PDB file of C-alpha atoms in Angstrom:
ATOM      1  CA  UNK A   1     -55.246 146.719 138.919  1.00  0.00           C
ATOM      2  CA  UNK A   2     -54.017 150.065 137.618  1.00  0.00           C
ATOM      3  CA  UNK A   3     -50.753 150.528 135.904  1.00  0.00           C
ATOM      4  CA  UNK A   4     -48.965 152.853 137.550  1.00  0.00           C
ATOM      5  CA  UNK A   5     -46.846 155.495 135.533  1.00  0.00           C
ATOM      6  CA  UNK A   6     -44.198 157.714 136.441  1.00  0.00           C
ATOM      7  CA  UNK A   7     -44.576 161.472 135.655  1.00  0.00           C
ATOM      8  CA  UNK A   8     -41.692 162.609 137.695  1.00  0.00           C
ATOM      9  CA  UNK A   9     -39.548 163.289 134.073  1.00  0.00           C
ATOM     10  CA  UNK A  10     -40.681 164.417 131.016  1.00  0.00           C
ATOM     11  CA  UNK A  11     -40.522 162.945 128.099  1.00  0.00           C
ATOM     12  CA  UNK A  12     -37.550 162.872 126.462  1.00  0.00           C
ATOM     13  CA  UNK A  13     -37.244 162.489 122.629  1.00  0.00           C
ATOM     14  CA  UNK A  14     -33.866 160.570 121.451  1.00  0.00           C
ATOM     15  CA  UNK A  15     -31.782 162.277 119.215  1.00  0.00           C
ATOM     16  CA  UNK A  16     -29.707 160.000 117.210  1.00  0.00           C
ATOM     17  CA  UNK A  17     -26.217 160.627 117.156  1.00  0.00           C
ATOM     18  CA  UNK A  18     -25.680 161.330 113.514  1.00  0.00           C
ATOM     19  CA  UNK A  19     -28.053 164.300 113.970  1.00  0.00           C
ATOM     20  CA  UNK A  20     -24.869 166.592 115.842  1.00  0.00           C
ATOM     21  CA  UNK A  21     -23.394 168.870 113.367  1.00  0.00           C
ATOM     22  CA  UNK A  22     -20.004 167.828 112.397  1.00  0.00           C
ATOM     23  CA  UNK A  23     -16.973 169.903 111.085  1.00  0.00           C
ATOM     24  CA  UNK A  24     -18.065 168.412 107.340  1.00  0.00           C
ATOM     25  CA  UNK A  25     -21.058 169.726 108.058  1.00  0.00           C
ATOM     26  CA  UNK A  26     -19.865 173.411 108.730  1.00  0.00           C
ATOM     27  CA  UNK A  27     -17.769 173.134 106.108  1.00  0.00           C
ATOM     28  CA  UNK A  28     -19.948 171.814 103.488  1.00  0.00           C
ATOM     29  CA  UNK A  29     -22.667 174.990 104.764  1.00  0.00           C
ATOM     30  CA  UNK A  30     -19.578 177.646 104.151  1.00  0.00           C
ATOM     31  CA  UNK A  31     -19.027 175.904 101.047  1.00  0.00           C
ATOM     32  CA  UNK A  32     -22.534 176.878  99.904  1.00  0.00           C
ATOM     33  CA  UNK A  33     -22.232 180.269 101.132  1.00  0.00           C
ATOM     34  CA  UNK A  34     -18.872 180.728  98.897  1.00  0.00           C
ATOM     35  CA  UNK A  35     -20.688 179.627  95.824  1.00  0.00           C
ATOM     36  CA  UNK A  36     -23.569 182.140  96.904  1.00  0.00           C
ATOM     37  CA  UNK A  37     -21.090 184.756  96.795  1.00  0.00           C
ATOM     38  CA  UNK A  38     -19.897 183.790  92.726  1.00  0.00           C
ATOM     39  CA  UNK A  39     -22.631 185.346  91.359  1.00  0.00           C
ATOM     40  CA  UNK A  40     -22.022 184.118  87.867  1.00  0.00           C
ATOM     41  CA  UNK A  41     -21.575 180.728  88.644  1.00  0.00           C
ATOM     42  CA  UNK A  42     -24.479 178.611  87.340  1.00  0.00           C
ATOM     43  CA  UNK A  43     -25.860 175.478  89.357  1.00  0.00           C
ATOM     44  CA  UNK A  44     -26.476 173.779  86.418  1.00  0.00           C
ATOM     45  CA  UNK A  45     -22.322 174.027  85.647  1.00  0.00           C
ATOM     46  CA  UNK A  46     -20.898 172.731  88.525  1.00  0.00           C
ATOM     47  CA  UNK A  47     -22.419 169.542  90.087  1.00  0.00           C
ATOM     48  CA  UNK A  48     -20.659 170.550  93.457  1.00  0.00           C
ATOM     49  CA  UNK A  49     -22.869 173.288  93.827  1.00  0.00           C
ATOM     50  CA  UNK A  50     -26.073 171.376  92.464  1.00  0.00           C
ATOM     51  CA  UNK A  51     -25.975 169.132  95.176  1.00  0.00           C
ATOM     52  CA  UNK A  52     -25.193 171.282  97.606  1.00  0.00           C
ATOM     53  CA  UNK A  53     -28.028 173.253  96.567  1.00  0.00           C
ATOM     54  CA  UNK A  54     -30.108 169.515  96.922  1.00  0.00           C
ATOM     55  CA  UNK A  55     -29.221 169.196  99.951  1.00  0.00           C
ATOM     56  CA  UNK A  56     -30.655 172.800 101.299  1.00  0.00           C
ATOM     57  CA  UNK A  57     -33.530 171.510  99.715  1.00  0.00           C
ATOM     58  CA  UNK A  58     -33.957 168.440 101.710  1.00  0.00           C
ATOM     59  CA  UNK A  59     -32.429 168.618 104.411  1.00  0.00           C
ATOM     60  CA  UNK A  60     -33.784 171.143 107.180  1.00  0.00           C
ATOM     61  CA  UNK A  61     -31.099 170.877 109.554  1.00  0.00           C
ATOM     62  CA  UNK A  62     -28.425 171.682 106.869  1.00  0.00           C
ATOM     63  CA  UNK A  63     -30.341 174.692 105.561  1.00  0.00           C
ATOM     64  CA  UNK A  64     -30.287 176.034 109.182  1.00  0.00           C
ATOM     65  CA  UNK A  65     -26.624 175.352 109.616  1.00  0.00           C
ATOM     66  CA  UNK A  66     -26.083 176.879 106.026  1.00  0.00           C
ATOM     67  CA  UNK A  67     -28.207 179.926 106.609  1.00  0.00           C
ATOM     68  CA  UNK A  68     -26.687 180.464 109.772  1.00  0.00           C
ATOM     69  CA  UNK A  69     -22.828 180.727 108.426  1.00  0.00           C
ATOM     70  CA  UNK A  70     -24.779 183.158 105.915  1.00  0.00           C
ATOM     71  CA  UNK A  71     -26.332 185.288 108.731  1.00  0.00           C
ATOM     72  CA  UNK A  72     -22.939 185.233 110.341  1.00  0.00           C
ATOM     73  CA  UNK A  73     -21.103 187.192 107.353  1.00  0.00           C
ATOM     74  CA  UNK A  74     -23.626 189.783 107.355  1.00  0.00           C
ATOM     75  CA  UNK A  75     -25.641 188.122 104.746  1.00  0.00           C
ATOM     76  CA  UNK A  76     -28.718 187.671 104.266  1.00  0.00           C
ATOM     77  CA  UNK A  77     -30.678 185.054 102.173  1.00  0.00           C
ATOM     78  CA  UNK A  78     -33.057 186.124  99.201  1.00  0.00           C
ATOM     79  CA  UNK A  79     -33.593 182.595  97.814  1.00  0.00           C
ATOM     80  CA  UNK A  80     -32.092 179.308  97.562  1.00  0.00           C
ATOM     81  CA  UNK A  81     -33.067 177.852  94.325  1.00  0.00           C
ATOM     82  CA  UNK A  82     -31.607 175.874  91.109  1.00  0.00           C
ATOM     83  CA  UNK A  83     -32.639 178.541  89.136  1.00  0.00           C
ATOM     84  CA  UNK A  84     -30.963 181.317  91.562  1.00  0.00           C
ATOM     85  CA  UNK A  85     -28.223 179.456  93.397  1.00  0.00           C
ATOM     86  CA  UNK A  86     -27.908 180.633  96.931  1.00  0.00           C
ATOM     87  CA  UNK A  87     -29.125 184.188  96.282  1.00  0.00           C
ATOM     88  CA  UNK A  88     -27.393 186.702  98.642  1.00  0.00           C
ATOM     89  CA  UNK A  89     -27.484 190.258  99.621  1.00  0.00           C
ATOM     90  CA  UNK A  90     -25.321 191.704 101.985  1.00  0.00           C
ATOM     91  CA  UNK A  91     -26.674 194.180 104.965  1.00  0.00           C
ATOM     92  CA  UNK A  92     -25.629 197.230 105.747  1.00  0.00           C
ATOM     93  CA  UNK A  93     -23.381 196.512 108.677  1.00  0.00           C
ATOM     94  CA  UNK A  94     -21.817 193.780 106.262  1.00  0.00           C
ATOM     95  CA  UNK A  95     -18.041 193.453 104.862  1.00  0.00           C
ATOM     96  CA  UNK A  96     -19.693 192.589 101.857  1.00  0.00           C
ATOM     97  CA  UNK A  97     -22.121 195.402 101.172  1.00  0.00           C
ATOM     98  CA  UNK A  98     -21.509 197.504  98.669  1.00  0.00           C
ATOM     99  CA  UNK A  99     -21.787 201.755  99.241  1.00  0.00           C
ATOM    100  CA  UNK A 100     -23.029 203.874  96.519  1.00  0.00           C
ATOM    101  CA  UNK A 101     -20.378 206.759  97.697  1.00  0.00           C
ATOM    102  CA  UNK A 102     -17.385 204.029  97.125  1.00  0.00           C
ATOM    103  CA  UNK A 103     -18.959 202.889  94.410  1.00  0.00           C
ATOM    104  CA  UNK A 104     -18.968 206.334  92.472  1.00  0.00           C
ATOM    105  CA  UNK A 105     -15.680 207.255  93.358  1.00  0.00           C
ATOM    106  CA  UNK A 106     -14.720 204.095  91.789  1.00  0.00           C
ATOM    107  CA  UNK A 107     -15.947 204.737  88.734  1.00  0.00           C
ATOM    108  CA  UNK A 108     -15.792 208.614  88.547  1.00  0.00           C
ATOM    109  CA  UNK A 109     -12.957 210.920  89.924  1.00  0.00           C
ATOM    110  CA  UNK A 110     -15.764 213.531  90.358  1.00  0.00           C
ATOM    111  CA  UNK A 111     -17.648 213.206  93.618  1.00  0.00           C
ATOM    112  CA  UNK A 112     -20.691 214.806  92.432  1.00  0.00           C
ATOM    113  CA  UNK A 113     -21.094 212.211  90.136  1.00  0.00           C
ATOM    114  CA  UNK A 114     -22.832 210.083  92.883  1.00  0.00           C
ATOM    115  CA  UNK A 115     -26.284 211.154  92.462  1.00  0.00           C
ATOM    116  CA  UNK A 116     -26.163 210.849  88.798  1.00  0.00           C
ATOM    117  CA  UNK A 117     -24.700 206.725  89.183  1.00  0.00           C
ATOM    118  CA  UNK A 118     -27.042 206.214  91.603  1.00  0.00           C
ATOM    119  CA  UNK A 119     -30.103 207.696  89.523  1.00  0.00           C
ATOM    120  CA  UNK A 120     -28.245 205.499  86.239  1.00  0.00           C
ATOM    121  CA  UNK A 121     -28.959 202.210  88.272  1.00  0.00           C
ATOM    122  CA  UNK A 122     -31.987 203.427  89.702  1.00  0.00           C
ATOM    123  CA  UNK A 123     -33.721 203.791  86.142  1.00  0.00           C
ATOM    124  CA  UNK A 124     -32.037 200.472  84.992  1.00  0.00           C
ATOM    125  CA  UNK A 125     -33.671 198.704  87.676  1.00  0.00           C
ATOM    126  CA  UNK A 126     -37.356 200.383  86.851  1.00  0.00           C
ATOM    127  CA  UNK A 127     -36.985 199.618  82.910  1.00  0.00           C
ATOM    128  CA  UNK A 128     -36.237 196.040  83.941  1.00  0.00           C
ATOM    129  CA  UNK A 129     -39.238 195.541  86.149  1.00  0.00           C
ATOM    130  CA  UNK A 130     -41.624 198.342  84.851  1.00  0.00           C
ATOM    131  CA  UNK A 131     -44.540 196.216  86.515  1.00  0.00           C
ATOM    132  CA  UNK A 132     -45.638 194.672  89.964  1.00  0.00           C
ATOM    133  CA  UNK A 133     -46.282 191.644  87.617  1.00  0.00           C
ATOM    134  CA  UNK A 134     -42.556 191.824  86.608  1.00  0.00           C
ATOM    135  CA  UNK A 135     -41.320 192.030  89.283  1.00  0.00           C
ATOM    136  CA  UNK A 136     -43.471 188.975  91.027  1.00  0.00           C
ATOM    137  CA  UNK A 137     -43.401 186.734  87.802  1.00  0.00           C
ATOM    138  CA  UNK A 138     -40.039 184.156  88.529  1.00  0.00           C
ATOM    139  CA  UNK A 139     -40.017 184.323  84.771  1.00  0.00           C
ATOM    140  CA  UNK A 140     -39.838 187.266  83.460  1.00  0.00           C
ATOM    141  CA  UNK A 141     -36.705 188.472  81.820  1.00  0.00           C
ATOM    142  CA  UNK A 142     -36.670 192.133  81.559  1.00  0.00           C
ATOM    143  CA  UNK A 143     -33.862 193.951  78.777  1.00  0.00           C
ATOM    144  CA  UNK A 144     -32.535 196.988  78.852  1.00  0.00           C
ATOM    145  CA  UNK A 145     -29.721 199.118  76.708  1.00  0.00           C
ATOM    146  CA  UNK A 146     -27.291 202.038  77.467  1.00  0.00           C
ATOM    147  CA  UNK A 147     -28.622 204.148  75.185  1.00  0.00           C
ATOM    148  CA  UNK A 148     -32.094 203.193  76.233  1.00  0.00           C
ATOM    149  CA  UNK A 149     -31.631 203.785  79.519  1.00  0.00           C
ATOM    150  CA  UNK A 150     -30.074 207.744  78.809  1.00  0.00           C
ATOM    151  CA  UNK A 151     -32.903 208.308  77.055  1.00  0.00           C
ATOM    152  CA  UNK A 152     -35.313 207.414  79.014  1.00  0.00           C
ATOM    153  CA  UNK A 153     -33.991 209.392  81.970  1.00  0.00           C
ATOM    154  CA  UNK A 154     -33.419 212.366  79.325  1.00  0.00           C
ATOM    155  CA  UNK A 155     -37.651 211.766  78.923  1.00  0.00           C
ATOM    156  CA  UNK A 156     -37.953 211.750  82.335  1.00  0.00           C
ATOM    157  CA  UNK A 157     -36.145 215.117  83.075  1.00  0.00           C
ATOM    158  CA  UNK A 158     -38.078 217.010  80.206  1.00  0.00           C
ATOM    159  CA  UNK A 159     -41.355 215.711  81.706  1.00  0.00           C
ATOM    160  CA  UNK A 160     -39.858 217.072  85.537  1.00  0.00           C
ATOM    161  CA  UNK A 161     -39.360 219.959  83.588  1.00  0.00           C
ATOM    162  CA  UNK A 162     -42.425 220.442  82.346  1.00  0.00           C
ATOM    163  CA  UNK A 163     -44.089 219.708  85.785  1.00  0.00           C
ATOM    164  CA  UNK A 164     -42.160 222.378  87.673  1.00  0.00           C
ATOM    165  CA  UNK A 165     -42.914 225.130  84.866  1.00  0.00           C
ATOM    166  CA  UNK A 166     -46.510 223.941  85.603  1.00  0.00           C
ATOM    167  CA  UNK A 167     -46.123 224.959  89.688  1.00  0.00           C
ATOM    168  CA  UNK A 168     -43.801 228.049  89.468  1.00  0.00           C
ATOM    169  CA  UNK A 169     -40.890 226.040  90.976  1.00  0.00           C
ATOM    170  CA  UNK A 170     -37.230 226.692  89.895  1.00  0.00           C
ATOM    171  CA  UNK A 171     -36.169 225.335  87.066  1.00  0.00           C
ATOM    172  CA  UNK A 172     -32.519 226.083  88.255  1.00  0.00           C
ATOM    173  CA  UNK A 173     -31.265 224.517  90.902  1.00  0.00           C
ATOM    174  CA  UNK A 174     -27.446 224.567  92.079  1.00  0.00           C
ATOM    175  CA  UNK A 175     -25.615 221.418  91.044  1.00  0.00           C
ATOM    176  CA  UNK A 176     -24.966 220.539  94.332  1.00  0.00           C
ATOM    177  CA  UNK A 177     -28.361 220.142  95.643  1.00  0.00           C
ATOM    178  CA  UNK A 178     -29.486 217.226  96.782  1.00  0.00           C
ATOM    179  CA  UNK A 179     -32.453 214.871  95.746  1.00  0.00           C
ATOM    180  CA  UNK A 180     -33.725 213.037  92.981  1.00  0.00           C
ATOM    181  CA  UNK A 181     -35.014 215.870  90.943  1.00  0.00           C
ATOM    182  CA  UNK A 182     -31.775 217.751  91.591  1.00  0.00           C
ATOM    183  CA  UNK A 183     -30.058 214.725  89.925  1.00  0.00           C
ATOM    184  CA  UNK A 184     -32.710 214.634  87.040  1.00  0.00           C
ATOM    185  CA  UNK A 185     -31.588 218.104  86.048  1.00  0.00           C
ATOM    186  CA  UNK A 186     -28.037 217.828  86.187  1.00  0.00           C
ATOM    187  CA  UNK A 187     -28.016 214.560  84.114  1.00  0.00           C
ATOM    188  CA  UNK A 188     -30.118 216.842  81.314  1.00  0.00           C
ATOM    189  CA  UNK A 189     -27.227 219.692  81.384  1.00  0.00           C
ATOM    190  CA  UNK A 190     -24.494 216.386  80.509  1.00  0.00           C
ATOM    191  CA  UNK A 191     -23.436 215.245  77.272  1.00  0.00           C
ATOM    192  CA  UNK A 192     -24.991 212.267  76.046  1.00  0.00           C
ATOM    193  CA  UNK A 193     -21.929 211.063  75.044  1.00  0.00           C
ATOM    194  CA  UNK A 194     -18.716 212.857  74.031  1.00  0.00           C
ATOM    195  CA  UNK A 195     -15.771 210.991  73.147  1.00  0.00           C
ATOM    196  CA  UNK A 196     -12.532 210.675  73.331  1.00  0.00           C
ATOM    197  CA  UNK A 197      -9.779 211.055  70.917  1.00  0.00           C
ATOM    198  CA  UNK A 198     -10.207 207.428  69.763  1.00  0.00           C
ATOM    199  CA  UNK A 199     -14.298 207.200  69.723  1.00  0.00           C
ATOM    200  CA  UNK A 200     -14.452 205.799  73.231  1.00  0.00           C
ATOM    201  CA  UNK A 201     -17.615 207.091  75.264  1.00  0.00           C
ATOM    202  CA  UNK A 202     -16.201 209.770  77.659  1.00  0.00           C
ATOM    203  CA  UNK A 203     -16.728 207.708  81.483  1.00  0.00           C
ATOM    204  CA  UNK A 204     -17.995 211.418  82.549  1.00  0.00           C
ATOM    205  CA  UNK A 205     -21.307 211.260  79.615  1.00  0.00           C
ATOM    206  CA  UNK A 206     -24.570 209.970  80.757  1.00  0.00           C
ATOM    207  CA  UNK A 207     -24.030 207.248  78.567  1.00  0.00           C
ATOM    208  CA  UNK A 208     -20.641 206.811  79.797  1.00  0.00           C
ATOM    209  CA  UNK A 209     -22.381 206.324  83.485  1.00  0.00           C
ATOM    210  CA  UNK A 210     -25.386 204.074  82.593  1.00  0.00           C
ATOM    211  CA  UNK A 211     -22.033 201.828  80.668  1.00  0.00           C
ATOM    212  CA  UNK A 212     -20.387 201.762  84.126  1.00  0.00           C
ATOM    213  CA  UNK A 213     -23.431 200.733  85.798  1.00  0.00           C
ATOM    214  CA  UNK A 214     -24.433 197.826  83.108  1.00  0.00           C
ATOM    215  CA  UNK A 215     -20.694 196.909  83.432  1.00  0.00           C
ATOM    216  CA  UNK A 216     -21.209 196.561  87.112  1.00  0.00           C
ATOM    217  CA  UNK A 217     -24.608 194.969  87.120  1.00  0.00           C
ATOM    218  CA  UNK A 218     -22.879 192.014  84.593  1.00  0.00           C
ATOM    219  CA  UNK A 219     -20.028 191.660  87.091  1.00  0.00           C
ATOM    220  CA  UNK A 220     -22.687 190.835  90.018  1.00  0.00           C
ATOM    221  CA  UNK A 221     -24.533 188.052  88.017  1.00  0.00           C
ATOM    222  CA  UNK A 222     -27.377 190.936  88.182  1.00  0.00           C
ATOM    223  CA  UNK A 223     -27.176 191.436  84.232  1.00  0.00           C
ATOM    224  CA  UNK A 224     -25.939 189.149  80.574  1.00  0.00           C
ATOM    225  CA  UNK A 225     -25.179 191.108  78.247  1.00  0.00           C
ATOM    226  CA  UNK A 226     -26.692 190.578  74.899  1.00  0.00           C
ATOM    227  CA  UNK A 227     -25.250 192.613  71.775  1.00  0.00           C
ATOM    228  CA  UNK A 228     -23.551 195.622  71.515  1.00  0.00           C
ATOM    229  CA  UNK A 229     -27.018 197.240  69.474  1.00  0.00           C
ATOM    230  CA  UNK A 230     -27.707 200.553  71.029  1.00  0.00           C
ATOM    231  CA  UNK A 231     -24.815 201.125  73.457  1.00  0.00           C
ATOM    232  CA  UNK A 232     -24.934 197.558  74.197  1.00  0.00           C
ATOM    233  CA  UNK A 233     -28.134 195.530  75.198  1.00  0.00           C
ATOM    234  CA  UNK A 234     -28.688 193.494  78.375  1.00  0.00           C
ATOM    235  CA  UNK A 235     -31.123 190.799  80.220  1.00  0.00           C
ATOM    236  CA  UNK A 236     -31.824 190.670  83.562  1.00  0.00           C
ATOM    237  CA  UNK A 237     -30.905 187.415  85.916  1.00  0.00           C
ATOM    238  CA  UNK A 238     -33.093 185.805  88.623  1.00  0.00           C
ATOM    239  CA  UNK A 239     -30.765 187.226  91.025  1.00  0.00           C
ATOM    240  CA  UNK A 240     -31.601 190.764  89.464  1.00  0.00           C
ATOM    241  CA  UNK A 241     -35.282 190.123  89.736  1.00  0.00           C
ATOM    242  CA  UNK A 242     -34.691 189.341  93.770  1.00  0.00           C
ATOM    243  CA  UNK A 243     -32.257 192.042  94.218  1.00  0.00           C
ATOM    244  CA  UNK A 244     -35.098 194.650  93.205  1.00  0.00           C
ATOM    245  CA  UNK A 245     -37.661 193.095  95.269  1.00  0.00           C
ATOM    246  CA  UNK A 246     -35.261 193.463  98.487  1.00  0.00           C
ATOM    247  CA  UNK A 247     -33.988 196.489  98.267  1.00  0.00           C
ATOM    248  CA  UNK A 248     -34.650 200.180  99.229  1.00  0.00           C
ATOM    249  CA  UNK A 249     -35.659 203.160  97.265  1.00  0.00           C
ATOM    250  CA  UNK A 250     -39.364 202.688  96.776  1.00  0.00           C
ATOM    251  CA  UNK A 251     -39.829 206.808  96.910  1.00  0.00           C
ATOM    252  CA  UNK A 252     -37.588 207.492  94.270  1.00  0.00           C
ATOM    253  CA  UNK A 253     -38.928 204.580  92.578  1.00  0.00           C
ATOM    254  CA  UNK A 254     -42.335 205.777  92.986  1.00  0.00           C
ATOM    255  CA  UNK A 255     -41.645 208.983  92.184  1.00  0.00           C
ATOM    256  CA  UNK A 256     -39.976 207.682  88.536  1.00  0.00           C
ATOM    257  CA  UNK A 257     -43.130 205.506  87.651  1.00  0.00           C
ATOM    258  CA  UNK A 258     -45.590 207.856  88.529  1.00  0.00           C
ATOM    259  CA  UNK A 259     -44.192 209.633  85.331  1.00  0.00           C
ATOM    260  CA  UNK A 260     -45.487 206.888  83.032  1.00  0.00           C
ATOM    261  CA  UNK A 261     -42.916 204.247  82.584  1.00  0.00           C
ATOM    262  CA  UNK A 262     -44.458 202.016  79.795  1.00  0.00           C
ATOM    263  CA  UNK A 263     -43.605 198.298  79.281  1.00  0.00           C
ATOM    264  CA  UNK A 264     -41.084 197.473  77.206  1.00  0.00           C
ATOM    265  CA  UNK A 265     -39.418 194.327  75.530  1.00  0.00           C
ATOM    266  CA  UNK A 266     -36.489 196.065  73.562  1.00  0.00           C
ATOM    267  CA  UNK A 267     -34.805 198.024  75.753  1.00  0.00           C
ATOM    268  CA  UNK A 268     -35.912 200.949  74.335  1.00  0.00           C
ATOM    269  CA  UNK A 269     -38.436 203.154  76.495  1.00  0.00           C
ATOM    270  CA  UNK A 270     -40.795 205.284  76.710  1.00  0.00           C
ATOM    271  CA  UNK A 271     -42.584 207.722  78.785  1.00  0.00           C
ATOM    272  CA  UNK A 272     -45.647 208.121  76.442  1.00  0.00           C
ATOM    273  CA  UNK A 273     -48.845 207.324  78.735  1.00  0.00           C
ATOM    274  CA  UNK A 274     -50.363 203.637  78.564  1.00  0.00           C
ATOM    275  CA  UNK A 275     -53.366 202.163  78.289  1.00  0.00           C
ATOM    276  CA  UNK A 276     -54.764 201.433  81.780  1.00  0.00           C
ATOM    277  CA  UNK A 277     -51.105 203.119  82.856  1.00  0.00           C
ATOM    278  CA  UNK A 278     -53.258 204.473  85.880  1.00  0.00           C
ATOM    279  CA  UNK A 279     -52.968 201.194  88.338  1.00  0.00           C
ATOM    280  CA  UNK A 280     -49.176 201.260  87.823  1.00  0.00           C
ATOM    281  CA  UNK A 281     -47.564 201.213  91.193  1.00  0.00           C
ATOM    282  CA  UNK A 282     -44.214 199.723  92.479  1.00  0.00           C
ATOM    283  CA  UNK A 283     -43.671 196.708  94.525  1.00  0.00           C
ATOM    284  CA  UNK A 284     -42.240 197.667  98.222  1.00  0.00           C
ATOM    285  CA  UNK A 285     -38.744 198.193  98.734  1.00  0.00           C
ATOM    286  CA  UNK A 286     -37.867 197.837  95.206  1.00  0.00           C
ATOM    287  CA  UNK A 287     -34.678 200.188  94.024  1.00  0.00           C
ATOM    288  CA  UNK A 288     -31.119 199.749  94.276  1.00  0.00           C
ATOM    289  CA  UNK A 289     -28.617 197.195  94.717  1.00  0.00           C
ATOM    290  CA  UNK A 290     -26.865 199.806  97.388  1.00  0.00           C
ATOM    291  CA  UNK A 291     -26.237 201.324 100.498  1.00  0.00           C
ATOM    292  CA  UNK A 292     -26.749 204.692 101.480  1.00  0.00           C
TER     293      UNK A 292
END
């Protein structure tokens, strides 16, 4: 005798009831995405967020649930990690992102200034990742300083210098022309510093700019700040070293390290050639923490 079975269903799996999403749920998820969006808050200082964090660890359903609310603000998710927090970036179409035109008139009344922030956080971001290895290496801490950072773009403009001499290009562009090398050239016309009646850097100086963009960096949880040595000295975060990998700007990027950039621990750079400099070549999508 044959047992008979019954095929007319399929199989259906039982879900327990505790598996629905509840409102604590939700809430709980949003609560992670809040403390995402604190970018100096540490895990390891508020338990709250350390389990919370735990929890996105182990339990699939909640990470869904928490990435989702994420995804839903326009976010989007680098890395959920004790040593990152809920690392997020926003995307373009996002409340949160941030635009490199709002972002210059912020910090400069003159418009034409944007080129010259944008190349400032451009050339932070290569000194603190010179590498692939860097950049791919969850460790590495990369340091930069202000006045490291003006001089290494001022090294950078007197080799683009050099380069156009070499093919008969003009050496002379108008100040409103737009590019990177445009930018190069009018950041070598600017006073390093200049000051003001009372010895403050002058915000329109090259090392007045690379200050603003350090200053912003720190307030994102991107940079610590160090010392005040050399303009004042800085160390990259984890959510620095994610922020690079994600974003755009791998031509101009490209473009700046195929000029030599040379590794450095100090903050202080250099442009001379390296040994073995030759296989240097950037990570994809590397650049700035903006958008266009």
């Amino acid at each position: 005798m044959t047992e008979h079975v019954d095929r007319s269903e399929p199989e259906a799996v039982a879900v327990p009831a505790s598996a629905a999403v509840t409102p604590a749920d939700a809430a709980d998820a949003a609560r992670l995405v809040a403390f995402g969006l604190q970018p100096k808050l540490q895990p390891a200082r508020d338990q709250e967020y350390a389990d919370l964090l735990r929890r996105h660890r182990e339990d699939p359903a909640f990470a869904r649930l928490a990435d989702a609310v994420a995804a839903g603000l326009g976010l989007i998710v680098l890395e959920v990690s004790p040593r990152a927090g809920m690392a997020v970036t926003a995307a373009e179409d996002s409340v949160f992102a941030v635009r490199m035109g709002d972002y210059a008139r912020r910090a400069s009344a003159d418009g034409s200034d944007r080129f010259l922030h944008g190349l400032a956080h451009l050339c932070v971001a290569a000194m603190s990742f010179p590498r692939p290895e860097d950049l791919a290496d969850d460790g590495y801490i990369g340091r930069v300083s202000v006045n490291g950072v003006d001089a290494f773009v001022r090294q950078a403009c007197h080799r683009l210098e050099q380069r156009a001499q070499e093919q008969g290009e003009n050496t002379d562009p108008a100040t409103d022309a737009p590019g990177l090398e445009a930018a190069w050239r009018i950041w070598a016309r600017r006073s390093s510093t200049g000051a003001t009646k009372d010895a403050r850097r002058l915000a329109g100086s090259t090392t007045g700019i690379v200050g603003k963009a350090v200053a912003f960096l720190t307030d994102s949880g991107f940079l610590q700040r160090t010392g005040d040595d050399n303009g004042g000295t800085y160390r990259t975060t984890a959510r620095y070293q994610l922020q690079v990998r994600d974003m755009a700007g791998s031509a101009a990027m490209a473009e700046l390290l195929e000029l030599g950039v040379v590794p450095v621990t100090d903050g202080m750079p250099t442009l001379l050639p390296a040994e073995e400099s030759d296989d240097l070549e950037l990570v994809a999508d590397a650049g700035l923490p903006f958008h266009s």
